[in-house]
Short mmCIF file of C-alpha atoms in Angstrom, two decimals:
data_model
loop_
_atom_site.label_atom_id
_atom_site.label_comp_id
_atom_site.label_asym_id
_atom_site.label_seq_id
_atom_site.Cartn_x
_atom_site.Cartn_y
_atom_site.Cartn_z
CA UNK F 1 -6.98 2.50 -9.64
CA UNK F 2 -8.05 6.31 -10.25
CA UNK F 3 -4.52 7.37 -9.18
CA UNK F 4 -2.31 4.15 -9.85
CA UNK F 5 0.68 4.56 -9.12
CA UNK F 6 0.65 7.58 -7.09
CA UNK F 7 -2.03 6.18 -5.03
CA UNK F 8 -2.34 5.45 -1.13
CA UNK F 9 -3.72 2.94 0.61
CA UNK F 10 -5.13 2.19 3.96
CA UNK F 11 -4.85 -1.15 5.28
CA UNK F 12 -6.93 -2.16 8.42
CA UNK F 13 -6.01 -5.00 10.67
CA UNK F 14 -8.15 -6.68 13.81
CA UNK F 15 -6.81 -8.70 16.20
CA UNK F 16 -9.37 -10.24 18.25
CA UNK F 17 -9.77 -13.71 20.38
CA UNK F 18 -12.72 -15.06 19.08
CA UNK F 19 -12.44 -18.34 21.60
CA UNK F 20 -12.27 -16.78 24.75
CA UNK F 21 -13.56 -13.77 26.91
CA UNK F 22 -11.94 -10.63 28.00
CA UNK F 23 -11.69 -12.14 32.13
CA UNK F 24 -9.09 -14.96 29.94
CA UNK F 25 -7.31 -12.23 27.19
CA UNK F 26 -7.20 -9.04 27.23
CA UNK F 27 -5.54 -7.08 24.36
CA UNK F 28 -5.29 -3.43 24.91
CA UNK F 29 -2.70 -1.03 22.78
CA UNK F 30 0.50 -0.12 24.09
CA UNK F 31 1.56 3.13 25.75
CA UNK F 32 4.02 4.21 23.65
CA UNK F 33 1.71 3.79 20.49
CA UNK F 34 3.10 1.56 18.07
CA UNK F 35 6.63 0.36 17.88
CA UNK F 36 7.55 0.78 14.23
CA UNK F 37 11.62 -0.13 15.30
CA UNK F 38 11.82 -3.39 13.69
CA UNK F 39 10.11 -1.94 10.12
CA UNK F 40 11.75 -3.01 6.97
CA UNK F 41 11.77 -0.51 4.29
CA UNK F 42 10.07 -2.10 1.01
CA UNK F 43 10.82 -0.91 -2.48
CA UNK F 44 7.45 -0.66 -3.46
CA UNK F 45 5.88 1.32 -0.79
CA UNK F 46 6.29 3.88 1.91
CA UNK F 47 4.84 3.75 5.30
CA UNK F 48 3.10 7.17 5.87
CA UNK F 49 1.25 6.63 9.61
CA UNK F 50 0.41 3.91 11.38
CA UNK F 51 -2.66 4.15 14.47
CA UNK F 52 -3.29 1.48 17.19
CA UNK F 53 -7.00 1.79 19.15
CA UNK F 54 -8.93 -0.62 21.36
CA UNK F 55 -12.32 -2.13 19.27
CA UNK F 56 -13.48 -4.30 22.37
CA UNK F 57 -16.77 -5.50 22.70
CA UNK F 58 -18.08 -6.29 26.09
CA UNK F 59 -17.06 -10.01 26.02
CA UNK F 60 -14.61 -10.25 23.35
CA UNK F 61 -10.97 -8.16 23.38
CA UNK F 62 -9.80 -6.96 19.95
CA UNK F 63 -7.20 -4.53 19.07
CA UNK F 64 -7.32 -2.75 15.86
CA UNK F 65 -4.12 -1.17 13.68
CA UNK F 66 -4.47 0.82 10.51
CA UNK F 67 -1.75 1.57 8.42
CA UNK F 68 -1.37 4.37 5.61
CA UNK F 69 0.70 2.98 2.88
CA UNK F 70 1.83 5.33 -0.57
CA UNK F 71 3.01 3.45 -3.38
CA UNK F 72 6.62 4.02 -4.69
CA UNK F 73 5.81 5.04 -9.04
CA UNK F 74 9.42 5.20 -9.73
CA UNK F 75 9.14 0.89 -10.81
CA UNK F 76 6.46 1.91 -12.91
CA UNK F 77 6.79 4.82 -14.49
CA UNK F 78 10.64 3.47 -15.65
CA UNK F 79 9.21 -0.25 -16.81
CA UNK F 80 5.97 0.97 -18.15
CA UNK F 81 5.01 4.26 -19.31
CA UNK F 82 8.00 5.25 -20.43
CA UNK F 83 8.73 2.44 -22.86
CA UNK F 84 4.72 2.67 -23.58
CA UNK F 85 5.24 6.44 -24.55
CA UNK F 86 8.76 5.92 -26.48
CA UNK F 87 7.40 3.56 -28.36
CA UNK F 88 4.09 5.57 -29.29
CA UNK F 89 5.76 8.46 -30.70
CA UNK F 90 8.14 6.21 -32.64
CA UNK F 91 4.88 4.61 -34.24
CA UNK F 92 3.99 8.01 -35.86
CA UNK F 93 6.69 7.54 -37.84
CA UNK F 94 5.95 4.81 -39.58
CA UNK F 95 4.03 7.51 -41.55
CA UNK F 96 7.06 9.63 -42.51
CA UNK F 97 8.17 6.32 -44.58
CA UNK F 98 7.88 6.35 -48.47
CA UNK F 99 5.48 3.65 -49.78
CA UNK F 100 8.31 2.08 -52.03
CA UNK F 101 10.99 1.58 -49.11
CA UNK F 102 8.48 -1.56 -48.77
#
């Protein structure tokens, strides 16, 4: 929250088989890296980098992706601190008001 909302995040993701053994499923990343063709653009964030590397155990397969995400301030700075800073400096001049105007 230091940074909100010019902040970026890092979201890690494991997939792993948790029933069965490596001889049964074997995950392993792609050559290519990963295949970011079907991404969706969101209004809220950016997708900086995303990294694919094998986390196997010896008996257990697992695959793990992190993904660099930056937040998008432009929501927030037009529905929040702008109205919150507009409306602060018109609050000083509830000062420049004569007493009698009631």
């Amino acid at each position: 929250m230091t940074y909100f909302p010019f902040d970026t995040q890092t979201c890690d993701i494991q997939l792993a088989t948790w029933s069965s053994t490596k001889d049964h499923i074997y995950i392993q990343p792609g050559e290519d890296g990963f295949n970011i063709e079907y991404f969706e653009t969101n209004a809220n964030w950016d997708l900086l980098s995303v990294s694919t590397f094998d986390s196997s155990d010896k008996k257990t397969s697992a695959l793990s992706f992190q993904l660099v995400l930056k937040r998008k301030p432009v929501y927030f700075l037009v529905n929040f601190t702008i109205p919150i800073v507009l409306l602060s400096v018109l609050n000083m001049f509830v000062f420049a008001l004569p007493c009698e105007s009631g």
